[in-house]
Short mmCIF file of N, CA and C in Angstrom, two decimals:
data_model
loop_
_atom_site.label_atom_id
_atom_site.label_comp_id
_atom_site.label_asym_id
_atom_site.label_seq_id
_atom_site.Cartn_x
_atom_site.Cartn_y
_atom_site.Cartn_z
N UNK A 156 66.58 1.78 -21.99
CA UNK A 156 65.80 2.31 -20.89
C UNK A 156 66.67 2.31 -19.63
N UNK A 157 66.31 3.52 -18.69
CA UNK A 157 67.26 3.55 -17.50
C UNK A 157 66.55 3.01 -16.68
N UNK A 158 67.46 2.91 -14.96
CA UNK A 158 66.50 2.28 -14.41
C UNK A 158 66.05 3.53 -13.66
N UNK A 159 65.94 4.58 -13.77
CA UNK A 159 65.08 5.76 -13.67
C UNK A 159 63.84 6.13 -14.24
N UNK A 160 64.18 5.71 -15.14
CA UNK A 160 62.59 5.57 -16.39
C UNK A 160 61.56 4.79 -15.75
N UNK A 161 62.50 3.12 -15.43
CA UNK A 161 61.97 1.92 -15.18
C UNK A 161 60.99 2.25 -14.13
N UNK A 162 61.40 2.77 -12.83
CA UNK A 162 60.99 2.94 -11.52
C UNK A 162 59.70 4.38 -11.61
N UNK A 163 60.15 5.29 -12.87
CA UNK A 163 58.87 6.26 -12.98
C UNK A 163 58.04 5.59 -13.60
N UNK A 164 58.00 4.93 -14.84
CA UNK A 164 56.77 3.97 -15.22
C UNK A 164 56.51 3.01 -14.43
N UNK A 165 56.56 2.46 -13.08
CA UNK A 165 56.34 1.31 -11.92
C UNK A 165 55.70 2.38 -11.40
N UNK A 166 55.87 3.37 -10.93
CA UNK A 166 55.55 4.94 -10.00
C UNK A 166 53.78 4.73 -10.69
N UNK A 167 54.03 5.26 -12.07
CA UNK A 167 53.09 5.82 -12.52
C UNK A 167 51.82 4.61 -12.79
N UNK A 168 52.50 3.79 -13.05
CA UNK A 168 51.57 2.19 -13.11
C UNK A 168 50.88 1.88 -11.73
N UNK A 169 51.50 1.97 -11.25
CA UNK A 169 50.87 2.24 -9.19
C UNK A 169 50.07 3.07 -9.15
N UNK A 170 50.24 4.14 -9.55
CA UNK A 170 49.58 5.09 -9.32
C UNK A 170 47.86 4.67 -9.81
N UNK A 171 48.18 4.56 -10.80
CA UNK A 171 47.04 4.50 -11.81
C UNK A 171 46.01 3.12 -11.41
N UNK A 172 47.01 2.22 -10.82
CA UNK A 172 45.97 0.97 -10.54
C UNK A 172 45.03 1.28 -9.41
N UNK A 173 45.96 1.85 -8.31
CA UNK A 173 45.55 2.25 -7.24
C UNK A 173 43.93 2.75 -7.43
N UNK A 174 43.81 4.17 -7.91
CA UNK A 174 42.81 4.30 -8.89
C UNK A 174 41.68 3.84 -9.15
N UNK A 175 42.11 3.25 -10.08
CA UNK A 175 41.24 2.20 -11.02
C UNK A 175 40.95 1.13 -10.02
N UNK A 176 41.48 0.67 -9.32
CA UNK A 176 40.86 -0.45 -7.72
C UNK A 176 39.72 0.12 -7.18
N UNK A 177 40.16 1.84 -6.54
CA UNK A 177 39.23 2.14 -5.57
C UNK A 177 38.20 2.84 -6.62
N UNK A 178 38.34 3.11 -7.98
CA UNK A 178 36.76 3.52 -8.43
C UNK A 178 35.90 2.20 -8.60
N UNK A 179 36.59 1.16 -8.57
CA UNK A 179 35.84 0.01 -9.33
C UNK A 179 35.44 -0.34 -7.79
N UNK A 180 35.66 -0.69 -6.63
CA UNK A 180 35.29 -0.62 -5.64
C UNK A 180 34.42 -0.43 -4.94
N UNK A 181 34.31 1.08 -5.45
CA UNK A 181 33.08 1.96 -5.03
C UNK A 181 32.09 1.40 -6.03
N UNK A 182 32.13 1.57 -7.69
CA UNK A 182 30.75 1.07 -7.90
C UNK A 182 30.14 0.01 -7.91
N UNK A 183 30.83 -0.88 -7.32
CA UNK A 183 30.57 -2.27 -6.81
C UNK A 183 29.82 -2.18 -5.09
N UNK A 184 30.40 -0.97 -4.17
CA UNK A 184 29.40 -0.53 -3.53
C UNK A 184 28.44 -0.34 -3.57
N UNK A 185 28.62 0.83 -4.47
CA UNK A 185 27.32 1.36 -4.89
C UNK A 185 26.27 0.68 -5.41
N UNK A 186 26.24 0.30 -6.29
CA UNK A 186 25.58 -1.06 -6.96
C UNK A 186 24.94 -1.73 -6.12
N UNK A 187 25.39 -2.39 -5.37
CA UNK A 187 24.90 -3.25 -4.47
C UNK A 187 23.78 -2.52 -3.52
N UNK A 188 24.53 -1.39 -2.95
CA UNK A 188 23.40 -0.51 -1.90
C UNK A 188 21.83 -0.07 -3.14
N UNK A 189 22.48 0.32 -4.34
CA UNK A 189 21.16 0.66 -5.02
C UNK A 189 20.03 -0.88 -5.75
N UNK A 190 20.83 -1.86 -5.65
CA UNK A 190 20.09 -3.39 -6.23
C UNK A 190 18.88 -3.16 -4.74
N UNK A 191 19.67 -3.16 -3.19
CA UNK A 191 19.00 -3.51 -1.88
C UNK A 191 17.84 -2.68 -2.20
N UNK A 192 18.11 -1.26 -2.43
CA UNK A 192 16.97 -0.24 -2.21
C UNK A 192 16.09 -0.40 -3.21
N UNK A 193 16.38 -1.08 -4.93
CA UNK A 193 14.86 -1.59 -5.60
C UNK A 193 14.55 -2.66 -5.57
N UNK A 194 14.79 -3.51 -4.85
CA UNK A 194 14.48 -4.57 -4.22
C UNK A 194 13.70 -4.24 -3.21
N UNK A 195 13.52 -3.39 -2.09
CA UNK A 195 12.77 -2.53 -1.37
C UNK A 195 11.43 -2.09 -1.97
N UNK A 196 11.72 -1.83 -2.90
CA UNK A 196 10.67 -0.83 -3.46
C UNK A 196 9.94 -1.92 -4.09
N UNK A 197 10.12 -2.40 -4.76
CA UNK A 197 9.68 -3.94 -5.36
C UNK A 197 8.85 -4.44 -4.31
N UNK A 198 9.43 -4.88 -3.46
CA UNK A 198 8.43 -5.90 -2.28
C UNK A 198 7.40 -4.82 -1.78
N UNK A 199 7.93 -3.50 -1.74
CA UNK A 199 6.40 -2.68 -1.21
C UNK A 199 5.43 -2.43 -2.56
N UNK A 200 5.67 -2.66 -3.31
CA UNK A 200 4.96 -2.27 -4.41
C UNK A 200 4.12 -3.75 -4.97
N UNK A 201 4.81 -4.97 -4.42
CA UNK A 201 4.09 -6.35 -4.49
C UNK A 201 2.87 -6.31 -2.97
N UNK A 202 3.29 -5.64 -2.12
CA UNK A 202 2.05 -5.34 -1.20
C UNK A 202 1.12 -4.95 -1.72
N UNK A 203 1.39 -3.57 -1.75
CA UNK A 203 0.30 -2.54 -2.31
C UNK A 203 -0.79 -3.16 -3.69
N UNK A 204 0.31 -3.99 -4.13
CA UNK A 204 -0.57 -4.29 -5.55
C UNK A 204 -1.60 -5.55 -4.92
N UNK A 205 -0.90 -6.07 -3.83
CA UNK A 205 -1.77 -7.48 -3.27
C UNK A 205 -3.41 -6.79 -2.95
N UNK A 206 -2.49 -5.80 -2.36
CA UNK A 206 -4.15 -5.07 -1.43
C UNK A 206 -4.76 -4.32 -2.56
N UNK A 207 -4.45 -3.92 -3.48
CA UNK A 207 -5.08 -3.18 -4.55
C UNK A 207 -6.16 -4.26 -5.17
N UNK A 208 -5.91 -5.37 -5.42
CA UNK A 208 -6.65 -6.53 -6.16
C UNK A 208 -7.19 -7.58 -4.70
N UNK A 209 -7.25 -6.96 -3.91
CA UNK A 209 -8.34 -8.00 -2.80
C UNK A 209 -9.53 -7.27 -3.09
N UNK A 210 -10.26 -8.43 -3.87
CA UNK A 210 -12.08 -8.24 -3.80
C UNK A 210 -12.31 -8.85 -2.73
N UNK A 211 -12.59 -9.62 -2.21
CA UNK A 211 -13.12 -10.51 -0.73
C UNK A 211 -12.73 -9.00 0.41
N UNK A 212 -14.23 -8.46 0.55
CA UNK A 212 -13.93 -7.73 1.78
C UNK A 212 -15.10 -8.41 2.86
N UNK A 213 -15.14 -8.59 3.87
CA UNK A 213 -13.57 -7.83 4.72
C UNK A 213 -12.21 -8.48 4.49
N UNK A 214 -11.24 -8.54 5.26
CA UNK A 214 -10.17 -9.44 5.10
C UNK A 214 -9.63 -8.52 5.80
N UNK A 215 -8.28 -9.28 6.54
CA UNK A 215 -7.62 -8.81 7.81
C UNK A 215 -5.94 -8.84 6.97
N UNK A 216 -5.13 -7.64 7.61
CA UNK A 216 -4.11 -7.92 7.32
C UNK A 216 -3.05 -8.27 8.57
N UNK A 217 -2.60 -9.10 8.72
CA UNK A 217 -1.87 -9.75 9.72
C UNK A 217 -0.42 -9.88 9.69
N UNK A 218 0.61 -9.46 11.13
CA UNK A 218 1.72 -9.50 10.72
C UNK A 218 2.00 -10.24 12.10
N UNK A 219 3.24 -11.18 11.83
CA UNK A 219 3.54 -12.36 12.51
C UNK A 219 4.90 -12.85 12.27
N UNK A 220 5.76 -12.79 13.20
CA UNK A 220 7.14 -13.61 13.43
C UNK A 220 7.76 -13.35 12.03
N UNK A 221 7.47 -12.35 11.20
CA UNK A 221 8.42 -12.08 9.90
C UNK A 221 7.49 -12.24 8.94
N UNK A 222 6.27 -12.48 9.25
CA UNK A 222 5.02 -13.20 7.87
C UNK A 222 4.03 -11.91 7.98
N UNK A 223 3.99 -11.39 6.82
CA UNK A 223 2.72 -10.40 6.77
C UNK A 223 1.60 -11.28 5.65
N UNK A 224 0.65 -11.16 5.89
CA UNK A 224 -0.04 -12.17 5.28
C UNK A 224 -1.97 -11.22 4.80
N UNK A 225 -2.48 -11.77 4.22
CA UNK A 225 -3.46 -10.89 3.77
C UNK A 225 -4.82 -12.04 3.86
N UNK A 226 -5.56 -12.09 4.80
CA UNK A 226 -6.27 -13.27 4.92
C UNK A 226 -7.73 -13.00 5.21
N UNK A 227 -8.72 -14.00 4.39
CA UNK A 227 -10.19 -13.93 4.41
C UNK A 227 -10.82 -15.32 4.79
N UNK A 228 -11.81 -15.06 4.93
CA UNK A 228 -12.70 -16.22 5.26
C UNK A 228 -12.44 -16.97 4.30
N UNK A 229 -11.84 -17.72 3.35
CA UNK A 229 -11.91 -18.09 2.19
C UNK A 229 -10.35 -18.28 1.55
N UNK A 230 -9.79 -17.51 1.74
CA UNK A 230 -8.28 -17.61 1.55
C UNK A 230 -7.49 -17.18 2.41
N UNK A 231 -5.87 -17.60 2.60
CA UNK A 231 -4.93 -16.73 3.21
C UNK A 231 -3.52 -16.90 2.11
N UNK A 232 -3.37 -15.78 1.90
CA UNK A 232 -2.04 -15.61 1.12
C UNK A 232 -0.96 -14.73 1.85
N UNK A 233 0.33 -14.96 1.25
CA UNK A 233 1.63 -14.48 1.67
C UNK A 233 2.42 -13.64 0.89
N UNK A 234 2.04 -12.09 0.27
CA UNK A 234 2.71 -11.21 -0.61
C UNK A 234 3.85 -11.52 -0.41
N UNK A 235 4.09 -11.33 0.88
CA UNK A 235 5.87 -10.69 0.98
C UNK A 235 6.74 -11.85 1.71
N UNK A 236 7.72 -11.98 1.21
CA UNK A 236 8.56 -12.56 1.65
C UNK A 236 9.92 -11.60 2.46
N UNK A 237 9.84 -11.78 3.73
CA UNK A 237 11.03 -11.01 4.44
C UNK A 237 12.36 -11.86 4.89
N UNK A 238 12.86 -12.99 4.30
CA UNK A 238 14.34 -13.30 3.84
C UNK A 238 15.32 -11.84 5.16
N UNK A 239 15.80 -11.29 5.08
CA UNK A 239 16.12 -10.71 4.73
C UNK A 239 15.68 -8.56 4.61
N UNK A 240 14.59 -9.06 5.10
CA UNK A 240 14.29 -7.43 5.06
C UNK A 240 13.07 -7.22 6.58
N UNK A 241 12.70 -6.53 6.85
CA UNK A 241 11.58 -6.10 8.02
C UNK A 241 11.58 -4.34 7.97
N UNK A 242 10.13 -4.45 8.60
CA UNK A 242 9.40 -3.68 8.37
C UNK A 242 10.30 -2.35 9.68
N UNK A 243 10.10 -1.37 9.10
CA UNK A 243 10.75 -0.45 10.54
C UNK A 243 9.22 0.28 11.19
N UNK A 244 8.03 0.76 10.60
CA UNK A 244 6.98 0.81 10.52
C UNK A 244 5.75 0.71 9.31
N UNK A 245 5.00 0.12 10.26
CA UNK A 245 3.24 -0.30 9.60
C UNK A 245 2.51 0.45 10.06
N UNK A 246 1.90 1.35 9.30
CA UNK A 246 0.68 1.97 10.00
C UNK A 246 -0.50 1.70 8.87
N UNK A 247 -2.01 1.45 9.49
CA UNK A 247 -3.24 1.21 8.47
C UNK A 247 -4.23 2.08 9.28
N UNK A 248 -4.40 2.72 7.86
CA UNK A 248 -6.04 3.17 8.87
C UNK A 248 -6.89 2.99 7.36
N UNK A 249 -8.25 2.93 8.23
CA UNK A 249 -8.89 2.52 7.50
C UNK A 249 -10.14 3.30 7.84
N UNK A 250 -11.28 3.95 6.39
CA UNK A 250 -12.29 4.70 7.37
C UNK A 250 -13.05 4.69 5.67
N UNK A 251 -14.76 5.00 6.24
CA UNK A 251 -15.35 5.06 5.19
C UNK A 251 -15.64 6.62 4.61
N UNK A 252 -15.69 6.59 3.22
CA UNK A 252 -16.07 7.26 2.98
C UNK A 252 -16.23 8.70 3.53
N UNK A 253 -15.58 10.00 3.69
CA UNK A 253 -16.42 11.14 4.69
C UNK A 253 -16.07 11.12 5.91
N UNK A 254 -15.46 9.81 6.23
CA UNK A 254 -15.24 9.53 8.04
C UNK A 254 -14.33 9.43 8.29
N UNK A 255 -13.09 9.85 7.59
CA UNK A 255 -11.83 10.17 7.67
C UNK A 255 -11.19 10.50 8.88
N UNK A 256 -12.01 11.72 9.51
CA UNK A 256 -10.95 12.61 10.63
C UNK A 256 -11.42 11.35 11.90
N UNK A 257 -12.60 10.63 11.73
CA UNK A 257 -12.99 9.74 13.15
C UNK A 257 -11.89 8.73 13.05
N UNK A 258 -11.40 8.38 12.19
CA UNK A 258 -10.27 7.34 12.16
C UNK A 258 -8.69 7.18 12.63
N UNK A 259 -8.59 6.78 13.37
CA UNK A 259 -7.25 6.79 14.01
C UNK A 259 -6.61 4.95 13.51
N UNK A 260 -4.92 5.96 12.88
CA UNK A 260 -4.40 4.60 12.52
C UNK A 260 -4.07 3.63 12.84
N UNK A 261 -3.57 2.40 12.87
CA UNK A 261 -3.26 1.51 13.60
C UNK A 261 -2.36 0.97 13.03
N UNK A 262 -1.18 0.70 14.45
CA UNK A 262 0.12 0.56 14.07
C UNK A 262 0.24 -0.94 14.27
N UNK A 263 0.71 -1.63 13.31
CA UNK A 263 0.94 -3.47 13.36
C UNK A 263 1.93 -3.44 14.79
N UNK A 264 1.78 -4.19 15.75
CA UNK A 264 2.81 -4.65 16.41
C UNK A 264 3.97 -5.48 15.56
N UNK A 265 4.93 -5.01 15.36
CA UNK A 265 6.22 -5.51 14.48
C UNK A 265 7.51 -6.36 15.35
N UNK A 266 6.92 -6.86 16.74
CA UNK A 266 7.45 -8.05 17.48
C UNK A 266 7.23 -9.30 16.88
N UNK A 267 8.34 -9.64 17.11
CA UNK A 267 8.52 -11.31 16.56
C UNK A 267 7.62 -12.18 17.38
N UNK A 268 6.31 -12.83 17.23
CA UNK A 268 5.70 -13.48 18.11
C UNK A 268 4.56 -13.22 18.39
N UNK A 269 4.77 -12.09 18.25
CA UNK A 269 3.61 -11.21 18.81
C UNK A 269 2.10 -11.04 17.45
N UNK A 270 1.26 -11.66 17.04
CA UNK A 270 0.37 -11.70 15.97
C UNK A 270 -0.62 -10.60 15.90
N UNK A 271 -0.38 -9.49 15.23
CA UNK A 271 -1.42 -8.39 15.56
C UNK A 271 -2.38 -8.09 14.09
N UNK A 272 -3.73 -7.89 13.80
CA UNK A 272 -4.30 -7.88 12.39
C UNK A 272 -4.83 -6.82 12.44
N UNK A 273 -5.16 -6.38 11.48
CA UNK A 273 -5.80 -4.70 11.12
C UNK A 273 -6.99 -5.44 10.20
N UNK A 274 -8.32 -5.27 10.33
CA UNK A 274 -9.63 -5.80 9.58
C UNK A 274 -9.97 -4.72 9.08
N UNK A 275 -9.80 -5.09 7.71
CA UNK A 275 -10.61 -3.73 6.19
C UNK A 275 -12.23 -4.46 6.07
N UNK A 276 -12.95 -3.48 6.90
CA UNK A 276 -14.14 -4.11 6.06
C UNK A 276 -15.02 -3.35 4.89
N UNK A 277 -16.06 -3.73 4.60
CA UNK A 277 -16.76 -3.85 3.44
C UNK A 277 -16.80 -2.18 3.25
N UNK A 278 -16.63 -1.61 2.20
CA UNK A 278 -16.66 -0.49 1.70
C UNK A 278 -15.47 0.54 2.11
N UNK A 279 -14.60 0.28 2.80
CA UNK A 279 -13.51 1.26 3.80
C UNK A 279 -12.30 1.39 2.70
N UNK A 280 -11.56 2.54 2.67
CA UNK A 280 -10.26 3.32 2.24
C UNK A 280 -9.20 2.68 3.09
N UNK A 281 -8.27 2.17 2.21
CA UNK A 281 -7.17 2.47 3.27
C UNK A 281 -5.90 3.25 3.27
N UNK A 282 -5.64 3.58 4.09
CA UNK A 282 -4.62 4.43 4.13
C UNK A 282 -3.14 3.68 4.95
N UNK A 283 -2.29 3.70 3.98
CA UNK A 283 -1.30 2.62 4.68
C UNK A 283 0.01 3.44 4.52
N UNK A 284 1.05 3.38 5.36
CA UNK A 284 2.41 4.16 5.71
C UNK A 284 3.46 2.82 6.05
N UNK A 285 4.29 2.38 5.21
CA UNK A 285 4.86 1.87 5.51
C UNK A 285 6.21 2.05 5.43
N UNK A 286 7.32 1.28 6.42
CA UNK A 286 8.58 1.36 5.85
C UNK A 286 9.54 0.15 5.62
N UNK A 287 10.53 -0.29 4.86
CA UNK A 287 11.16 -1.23 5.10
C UNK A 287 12.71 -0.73 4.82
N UNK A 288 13.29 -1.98 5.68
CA UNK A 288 14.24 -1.55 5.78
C UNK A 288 14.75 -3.14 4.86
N UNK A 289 16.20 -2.79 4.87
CA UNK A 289 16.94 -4.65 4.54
C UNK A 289 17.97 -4.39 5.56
N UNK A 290 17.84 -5.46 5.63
CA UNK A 290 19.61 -5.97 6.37
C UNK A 290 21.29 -5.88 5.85
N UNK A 291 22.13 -5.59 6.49
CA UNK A 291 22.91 -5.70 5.71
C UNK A 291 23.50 -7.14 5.88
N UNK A 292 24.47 -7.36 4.92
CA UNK A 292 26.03 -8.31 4.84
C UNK A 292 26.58 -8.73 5.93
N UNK A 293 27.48 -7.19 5.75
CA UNK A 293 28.43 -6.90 6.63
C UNK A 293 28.41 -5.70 6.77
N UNK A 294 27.68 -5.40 7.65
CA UNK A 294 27.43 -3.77 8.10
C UNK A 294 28.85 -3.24 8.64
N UNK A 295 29.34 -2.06 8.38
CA UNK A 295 30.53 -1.46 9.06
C UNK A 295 30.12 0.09 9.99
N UNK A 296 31.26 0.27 10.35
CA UNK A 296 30.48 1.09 11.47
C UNK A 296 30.09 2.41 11.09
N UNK A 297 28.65 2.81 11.45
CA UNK A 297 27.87 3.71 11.13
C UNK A 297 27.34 3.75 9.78
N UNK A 298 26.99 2.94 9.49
CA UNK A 298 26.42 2.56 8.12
C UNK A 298 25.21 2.27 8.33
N UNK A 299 24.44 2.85 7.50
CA UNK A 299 23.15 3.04 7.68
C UNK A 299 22.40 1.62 6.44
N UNK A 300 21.52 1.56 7.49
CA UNK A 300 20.72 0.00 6.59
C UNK A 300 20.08 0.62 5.29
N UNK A 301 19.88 0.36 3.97
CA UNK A 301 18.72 1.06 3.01
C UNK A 301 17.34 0.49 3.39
N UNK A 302 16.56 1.77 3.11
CA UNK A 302 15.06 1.59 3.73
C UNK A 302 14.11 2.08 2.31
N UNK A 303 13.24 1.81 2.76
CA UNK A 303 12.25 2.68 1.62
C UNK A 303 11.13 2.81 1.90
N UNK A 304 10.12 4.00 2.10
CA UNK A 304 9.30 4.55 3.02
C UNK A 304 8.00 4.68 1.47
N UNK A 305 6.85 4.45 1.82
CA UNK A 305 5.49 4.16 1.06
C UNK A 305 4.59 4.64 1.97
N UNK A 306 3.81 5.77 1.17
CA UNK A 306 2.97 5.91 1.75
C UNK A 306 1.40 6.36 0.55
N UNK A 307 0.72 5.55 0.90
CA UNK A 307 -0.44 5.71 -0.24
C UNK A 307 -2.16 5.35 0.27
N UNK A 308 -2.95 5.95 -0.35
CA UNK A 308 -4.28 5.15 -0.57
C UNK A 308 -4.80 4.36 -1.27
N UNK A 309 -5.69 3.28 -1.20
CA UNK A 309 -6.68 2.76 -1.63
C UNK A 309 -7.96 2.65 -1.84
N UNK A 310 -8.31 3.52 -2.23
CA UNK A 310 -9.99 3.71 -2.11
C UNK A 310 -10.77 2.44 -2.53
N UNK A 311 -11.88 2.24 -2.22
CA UNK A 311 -12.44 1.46 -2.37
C UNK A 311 -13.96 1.63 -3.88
N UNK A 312 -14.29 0.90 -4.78
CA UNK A 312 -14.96 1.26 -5.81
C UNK A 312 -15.29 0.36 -6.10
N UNK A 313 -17.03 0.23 -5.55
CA UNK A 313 -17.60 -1.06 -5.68
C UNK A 313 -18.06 -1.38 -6.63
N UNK A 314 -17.90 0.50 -8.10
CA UNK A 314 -18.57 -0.23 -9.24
C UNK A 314 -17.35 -1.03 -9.91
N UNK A 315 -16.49 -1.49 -9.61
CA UNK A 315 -15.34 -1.64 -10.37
C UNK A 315 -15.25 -3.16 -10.33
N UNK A 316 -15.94 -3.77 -9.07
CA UNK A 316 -15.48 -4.86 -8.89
C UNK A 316 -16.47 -6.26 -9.18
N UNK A 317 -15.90 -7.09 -9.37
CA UNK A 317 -17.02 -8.11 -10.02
C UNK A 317 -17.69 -8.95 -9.10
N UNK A 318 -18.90 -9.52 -9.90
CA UNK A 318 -19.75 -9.06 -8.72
C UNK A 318 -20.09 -11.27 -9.63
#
């Protein structure tokens, strides 16, 4: 072997790692940004399912210093855990039956400190818009946080529920 050979197979071995670094790189990026975003989707979908299975109406939903919480005369529980993630917007509206257009939504105050509750009472729909975002790591510049945006109803169906 020459050392011409030597230095094109070193060339071409470089070459190739180089490569193989920055694809493996990226889906180690990637990966990670797509774990954040169903992890997202997960915690909104552990909401939705909280409020889907509250029989005790009325009950208030309350958001507080990072704690969204789902609370009745009788119980208070804690769906979500925000570690790590917050809300970018909450909106609830809530209206009975037919009375839809009289209803105007209501947006959680999403200040740290600040304790604001939205009360579902007895027979009411809700209509909830939410978004979350996560945090990053190590954010770099212009990098956008992953979010994941929900927006759904709950009707209410009193033959459904046990009595």
């Amino acid at each position: 072997m020459t050392l011409v050979e030597l230095l094109a197979g070193l060339a071409i071995l470089g070459i190739v790692t180089i490569l193989a670094s920055t694809f493996l790189l990226q889906s180690i990026k990637y990966n990670a940004k797509a774990e954040k975003n169903v992890n997202l989707s997960q915690e909104a979908n552990i909401f939705v399912t909280a409020l889907r299975n509250q029989e005790v109406r009325p009950f208030e939903i309350c958001y507080s210093t990072g704690q969204l919480t789902i609370e009745t005369p009788s119980q208070k529980r804690s769906p979500m855990d925000l570690n790590d993630r917050y809300f970018e917007t909450l909106r609830i509206r809530t209206y009975l039956k037919g009375e839809k257009t009289n209803s105007t939504p209501v947006e959680l105050a999403l200040n740290p400190g600040t304790p604001t509750c939205k009360v579902v009472k007895k027979k009411e729909t809700i209509e909830l818009d939410l978004t979350l975002k996560a945090t990053l790591d190590h954010p770099k510049k212009n990098e956008k946080e992953p979010s994941f945006r929900l927006k759904t109803t709950i009707d209410y169906f009193e033959d459904f529920l046990l009595q």
